[in-house]
XYZ file of C-alpha atoms in Angstrom:
401
model
C 56.737 -60.081 3.923
C 59.090 -58.041 2.150
C 58.744 -53.946 1.172
C 60.534 -53.424 -2.107
C 62.766 -49.642 -1.572
C 60.749 -47.909 -4.646
C 57.376 -48.973 -2.649
C 58.178 -47.479 0.966
C 59.389 -44.450 -1.154
C 56.136 -44.315 -2.867
C 54.038 -43.797 0.592
C 56.614 -41.346 2.383
C 56.301 -39.286 -0.568
C 52.185 -39.731 -0.350
C 51.890 -38.721 3.180
C 54.466 -36.033 2.771
C 52.360 -34.539 -0.364
C 49.071 -35.336 1.950
C 50.787 -32.801 4.677
C 51.406 -29.890 1.988
C 47.863 -30.604 1.106
C 46.888 -29.557 4.514
C 49.132 -26.952 4.698
C 47.992 -25.214 1.508
C 44.124 -25.939 2.256
C 44.418 -24.347 5.988
C 46.667 -21.278 5.104
C 43.920 -20.395 1.891
C 40.858 -20.359 5.186
C 43.477 -18.537 6.900
C 44.217 -15.755 4.107
C 40.196 -16.153 2.936
C 38.976 -15.549 5.670
C 36.433 -18.712 5.568
C 37.021 -22.244 6.692
C 34.790 -23.776 3.867
C 36.451 -23.784 0.779
C 34.449 -26.547 -0.876
C 32.102 -28.587 -0.578
C 34.683 -31.400 0.758
C 35.875 -29.559 3.729
C 32.629 -30.291 5.171
C 29.749 -31.180 3.452
C 27.150 -31.127 6.022
C 28.235 -27.326 7.078
C 28.790 -26.197 3.728
C 24.947 -27.558 2.761
C 23.664 -25.610 5.245
C 26.211 -22.569 4.790
C 25.240 -22.650 1.133
C 20.844 -22.543 2.752
C 21.472 -19.618 4.631
C 23.335 -17.879 2.480
C 20.080 -18.215 0.318
C 17.705 -17.322 3.238
C 20.400 -13.621 3.899
C 19.654 -12.847 0.002
C 16.101 -13.427 0.526
C 15.854 -10.679 3.446
C 18.437 -8.576 2.161
C 16.497 -7.888 -0.813
C 13.566 -7.782 1.455
C 14.482 -4.777 3.460
C 14.983 -3.905 -0.433
C 11.209 -3.238 -1.002
C 10.371 -2.050 2.234
C 12.456 0.915 1.301
C 11.480 0.955 -1.397
C 7.622 0.250 -0.655
C 7.929 3.038 2.342
C 8.886 5.522 0.449
C 5.978 6.126 -1.790
C 3.561 5.563 0.585
C 4.967 7.644 3.098
C 4.745 10.583 -0.171
C 1.084 9.854 -1.318
C 0.384 10.086 2.818
C 1.464 13.089 2.341
C 0.023 14.000 -0.326
C -3.448 13.075 0.767
C -2.842 15.157 3.629
C -2.863 18.142 1.657
C -5.754 16.587 -0.691
C -7.913 16.922 2.768
C -7.066 20.418 3.991
C -7.970 21.905 0.474
C -11.200 19.744 0.793
C -11.927 21.446 5.047
C -11.014 24.878 2.590
C -13.606 24.186 0.548
C -16.355 22.837 3.047
C -15.584 26.063 4.801
C -16.450 28.342 1.674
C -19.404 26.512 0.757
C -20.606 26.507 4.417
C -19.995 30.409 4.365
C -21.822 30.705 1.306
C -25.074 29.288 2.648
C -25.457 32.365 5.570
C -28.936 34.324 4.480
C -26.077 38.196 3.438
C -23.857 36.589 1.240
C -24.527 38.492 -2.489
C -25.164 36.998 -5.409
C -21.926 38.986 -6.708
C -19.668 37.610 -3.373
C -21.439 33.621 -4.250
C -19.859 34.250 -7.914
C -16.746 34.749 -6.265
C -16.780 32.806 -4.310
C -16.860 29.996 -7.189
C -14.280 31.417 -9.223
C -11.823 30.331 -5.878
C -13.451 27.086 -5.905
C -12.596 26.219 -9.648
C -8.263 27.122 -8.807
C -8.850 24.998 -5.825
C -10.484 22.197 -8.206
C -7.466 22.733 -10.462
C -5.105 22.483 -7.214
C -6.625 19.530 -6.413
C -6.328 17.570 -9.973
C -2.968 18.510 -9.688
C -2.434 16.312 -6.040
C -4.235 13.325 -7.497
C -1.164 13.654 -9.908
C 0.791 13.755 -7.756
C 4.421 11.558 -8.556
C 6.824 9.685 -5.649
C 10.781 10.621 -6.030
C 11.252 8.483 -8.749
C 8.700 10.058 -11.187
C 5.917 6.877 -10.938
C 2.043 8.796 -10.474
C 0.779 7.911 -6.635
C -2.890 6.247 -7.666
C -2.100 5.515 -11.259
C -2.836 1.818 -10.178
C -0.429 -0.427 -12.752
C -0.305 3.171 -15.429
C 2.217 4.497 -13.199
C 4.068 5.883 -15.984
C 0.702 7.236 -17.130
C -1.098 10.833 -15.889
C -3.582 8.938 -14.389
C -6.396 11.709 -14.343
C -7.223 14.172 -17.064
C -10.407 17.227 -17.624
C -12.668 16.554 -21.299
C -13.906 19.034 -23.347
C -16.877 18.626 -21.934
C -14.886 20.101 -18.237
C -15.352 16.590 -16.812
C -12.231 15.548 -14.980
C -11.469 11.560 -16.210
C -9.482 8.581 -15.072
C -6.691 7.266 -17.198
C -5.235 4.566 -15.472
C -6.057 1.110 -13.913
C -7.385 -0.096 -10.549
C -3.731 -2.284 -9.899
C -2.776 -2.405 -6.346
C 1.442 -2.613 -5.944
C 2.564 -5.076 -4.010
C 5.966 -6.198 -2.432
C 7.402 -8.900 -0.527
C 7.974 -7.661 2.800
C 8.414 -11.085 4.473
C 7.954 -14.806 3.505
C 4.427 -15.035 4.121
C 3.434 -10.752 3.795
C 2.967 -8.699 1.102
C 2.176 -5.105 1.217
C 0.172 -2.600 -0.866
C 2.227 0.002 -1.204
C 0.121 2.534 -3.748
C -4.233 2.903 -3.650
C -5.457 3.204 -7.202
C -7.376 7.131 -8.100
C -10.308 5.384 -8.914
C -10.905 4.656 -5.754
C -9.236 7.362 -4.588
C -11.077 9.760 -5.970
C -14.448 8.627 -8.619
C -16.219 5.978 -5.687
C -17.763 7.845 -3.363
C -20.838 6.790 -2.693
C -23.082 9.979 -3.318
C -25.621 11.047 -0.172
C -26.132 9.146 3.072
C -24.231 6.920 1.283
C -27.519 3.978 0.268
C -29.796 7.061 -1.046
C -29.627 10.089 -1.937
C -32.370 13.002 -1.357
C -32.460 16.277 -3.633
C -34.457 18.761 -4.607
C -35.267 19.514 -8.481
C -33.691 22.695 -10.018
C -37.307 23.782 -10.888
C -38.576 23.615 -7.827
C -40.097 27.136 -6.713
C -40.757 26.820 -3.508
C -38.804 27.474 -0.217
C -38.637 23.778 0.887
C -35.059 22.110 1.748
C -34.825 18.355 1.412
C -32.858 16.313 4.674
C -30.546 13.449 3.381
C -31.851 11.073 5.144
C -31.769 7.622 6.700
C -32.648 3.701 7.151
C -35.078 2.558 8.991
C -34.745 -0.672 8.153
C -32.756 -2.046 5.182
C -35.311 -5.416 5.040
C -38.003 -2.899 2.961
C -35.278 -1.611 0.891
C -35.695 -1.614 -2.482
C -33.948 -0.062 -4.097
C -36.220 2.071 -7.390
C -36.456 5.694 -7.527
C -39.015 8.063 -6.131
C -40.650 11.372 -6.187
C -42.449 13.533 -3.844
C -44.553 15.895 -5.541
C -45.950 18.894 -3.426
C -49.343 19.801 -3.527
C -50.542 23.433 -2.381
C -54.323 24.610 -2.526
C -55.054 27.061 -0.438
C -53.940 26.825 2.871
C -53.373 23.083 2.657
C -49.798 21.513 1.744
C -50.007 17.681 0.855
C -47.153 15.350 -0.188
C -47.610 11.616 -2.119
C -44.327 9.791 -2.697
C -44.533 7.444 -6.265
C -41.929 4.933 -7.007
C -40.923 5.956 -10.282
C -38.992 2.717 -10.909
C -42.983 1.783 -11.077
C -44.703 4.267 -11.346
C -46.610 2.997 -8.666
C -47.689 5.663 -5.693
C -46.016 3.978 -2.957
C -48.908 2.043 -1.176
C -50.690 4.578 2.110
C -48.509 7.652 0.835
C -50.416 9.479 -1.526
C -51.495 13.524 -0.412
C -49.990 13.103 3.220
C -50.852 15.977 4.871
C -47.341 18.181 4.451
C -45.860 19.071 7.887
C -42.521 21.377 8.102
C -40.009 18.720 9.514
C -41.853 16.080 10.084
C -40.523 12.825 9.103
C -41.489 11.490 5.684
C -41.065 7.200 6.007
C -41.691 4.806 3.405
C -39.817 1.400 2.133
C -37.829 1.857 4.942
C -36.211 4.997 4.082
C -37.007 8.343 5.882
C -36.448 11.564 5.100
C -38.357 14.749 6.206
C -38.029 18.574 3.968
C -38.786 21.541 5.856
C -39.306 25.361 4.725
C -42.836 25.875 2.305
C -42.479 24.486 -0.644
C -44.858 25.436 -3.593
C -46.956 23.573 -5.774
C -45.567 21.486 -8.339
C -42.962 21.160 -6.499
C -41.016 17.949 -6.216
C -37.994 15.970 -4.951
C -35.978 12.837 -5.630
C -35.203 9.676 -3.989
C -33.025 7.384 -5.840
C -29.532 5.177 -5.187
C -27.244 5.943 -3.919
C -24.483 6.121 -6.713
C -20.633 7.038 -7.618
C -19.078 10.478 -7.519
C -16.226 11.924 -7.665
C -14.857 14.945 -5.919
C -14.178 16.852 -8.584
C -18.224 16.357 -9.943
C -19.032 17.129 -6.065
C -17.055 20.315 -6.109
C -18.367 20.940 -9.978
C -21.474 20.687 -9.307
C -20.729 23.699 -5.969
C -19.439 26.162 -8.242
C -22.566 26.086 -10.532
C -24.463 25.591 -7.387
C -22.650 29.210 -6.287
C -22.590 30.800 -10.187
C -26.985 30.605 -10.324
C -27.648 33.314 -8.500
C -30.162 32.401 -5.551
C -34.390 30.901 -6.813
C -36.243 29.487 -4.486
C -34.707 26.603 -2.075
C -32.454 25.416 -4.762
C -29.099 27.875 -2.820
C -29.829 26.022 -0.191
C -30.519 22.785 -1.525
C -27.504 22.795 -3.997
C -25.334 24.188 -0.560
C -26.720 20.878 1.708
C -25.837 18.291 -1.269
C -22.751 19.614 -1.922
C -21.672 19.854 1.225
C -22.895 16.160 1.957
C -20.730 14.835 -0.706
C -17.593 16.646 0.146
C -18.014 14.871 3.967
C -18.565 11.732 1.906
C -15.473 12.842 -0.094
C -13.289 14.107 2.884
C -14.097 10.427 5.046
C -13.079 8.384 1.821
C -9.444 10.387 1.658
C -9.004 10.208 5.609
C -10.329 6.004 5.565
C -7.532 5.716 2.492
C -4.930 7.749 5.323
C -5.729 5.328 7.920
C -5.016 2.279 5.707
C -1.594 3.834 4.528
C -0.691 4.691 8.214
C -1.606 1.411 8.322
C 0.850 -0.477 5.805
C 2.977 2.411 7.264
C 3.686 0.721 11.132
C 3.517 -2.933 9.460
C 6.561 -1.948 7.336
C 8.523 -0.810 10.109
C 7.722 -3.318 11.866
C 8.181 -5.971 9.700
C 11.480 -4.332 9.158
C 12.729 -4.400 12.907
C 12.113 -8.592 12.520
C 13.788 -8.459 9.303
C 16.697 -6.144 10.596
C 17.301 -8.655 13.800
C 16.370 -12.749 11.818
C 18.967 -11.123 9.740
C 21.585 -10.135 12.226
C 21.035 -14.002 12.916
C 21.512 -15.785 10.067
C 24.718 -13.571 9.312
C 26.032 -14.960 12.699
C 24.658 -18.625 12.301
C 26.383 -17.977 9.015
C 29.461 -16.249 10.325
C 29.587 -19.577 12.642
C 29.774 -22.301 10.029
C 31.887 -20.445 7.765
C 34.424 -18.136 8.499
C 38.245 -18.930 9.709
C 38.366 -18.894 13.456
C 41.909 -17.834 13.563
C 43.566 -18.772 16.525
C 41.888 -22.434 15.804
C 43.891 -21.956 12.887
C 46.810 -20.246 12.529
C 47.722 -23.741 15.340
C 46.428 -26.090 13.683
C 48.670 -24.398 10.538
C 51.967 -24.533 13.035
C 51.116 -28.776 14.113
C 50.710 -29.372 10.202
C 54.520 -27.389 9.196
C 55.840 -29.626 12.141
C 54.983 -33.012 10.634
C 55.713 -31.749 7.751
C 58.934 -30.624 8.925
C 59.534 -34.390 10.786
C 57.717 -36.216 8.016
C 60.882 -34.761 5.465
C 63.344 -35.458 8.287
C 61.579 -39.040 8.522
C 61.642 -39.276 4.978
C 65.817 -38.003 4.374
C 66.616 -40.431 7.388
C 65.149 -43.876 5.986
C 66.269 -42.604 2.362
C 70.320 -43.097 3.891
C 69.558 -46.542 4.480
C 71.828 -49.098 2.888
C 74.152 -51.956 4.607
C 77.436 -49.786 2.381
C 76.944 -47.319 5.253
C 78.038 -49.302 8.020
C 81.017 -51.289 5.218
């Protein structure tokens, strides 16, 4: 087959152009530091590099999330530590107020100090993070979660939302605790029922917090324990105030100071000498805020001593204060566990990010030794091709005439 001069020229020009294109690509790989200039450079590696790049971006975002979550959690933990110290100081004051030598005037001074500490507590509960977001407001992070109503009751203005951060592919970590759970939803009494003395009592009877002896017998009803004193005889009667009926076997029972009183799966005792007509109530525990507990303590300290009202009021207040402290400590424990988890996730995430970046680098980064060698070879081939083409182009019969 005869090949025309024009066809041969086209072939040579195409080959030279291809060599020049290869050299240009190799030069760009050397200049940019990446060998995957386009998908055509290496389709399989390019696709894998795109997937790895996306995974690296997700890992980077998760690291940023963890950093963003750690600060508010740490600040909230420090705030609750201050709350714990404050409540412990209030408890110390309440215990001291029960001393027999403390006068009404001294207790009034203590009540004034507690009023100032209550305002400090509200301030701590309205604490913010470094960005001005309220720590315990739920999703309402721009609104102060707690305020005092016209009647002096502390109310919650936030919601029950809990913000989550994506700390890893399969884990969202809560970064806040709403104020309703931390400061407001605290069970009164022993957590199942609350035993209290009536304010009108005139005797010295003090009721204990009580315990649950048989959960299966609990009714969830409210009761009253009424005392009757006739001469040297004192008896008590337990009435189910929800049904209005006396508890079977609990009518006109002999009262002995400190002796257990048991009914419907509950047990408590009354110590001291109750007066005729004194009553005590036993009702299911309800949610009572730490602010209400402190307000009740302030009222107790501001009330002149009358019978066992001070002892009962302080006992109830200290018990509910302990419940508040336990709730705060449980929240702190939960925050500590979350901070530890975030630290572990960050370590794992950082390690994985290093591996991902190394894999991505192996796929797309230019190997300068290989690239420079290839460039030199390509330039040599091009020069040889150009020289050969020039020589072939000069071939002619007239050259030999």
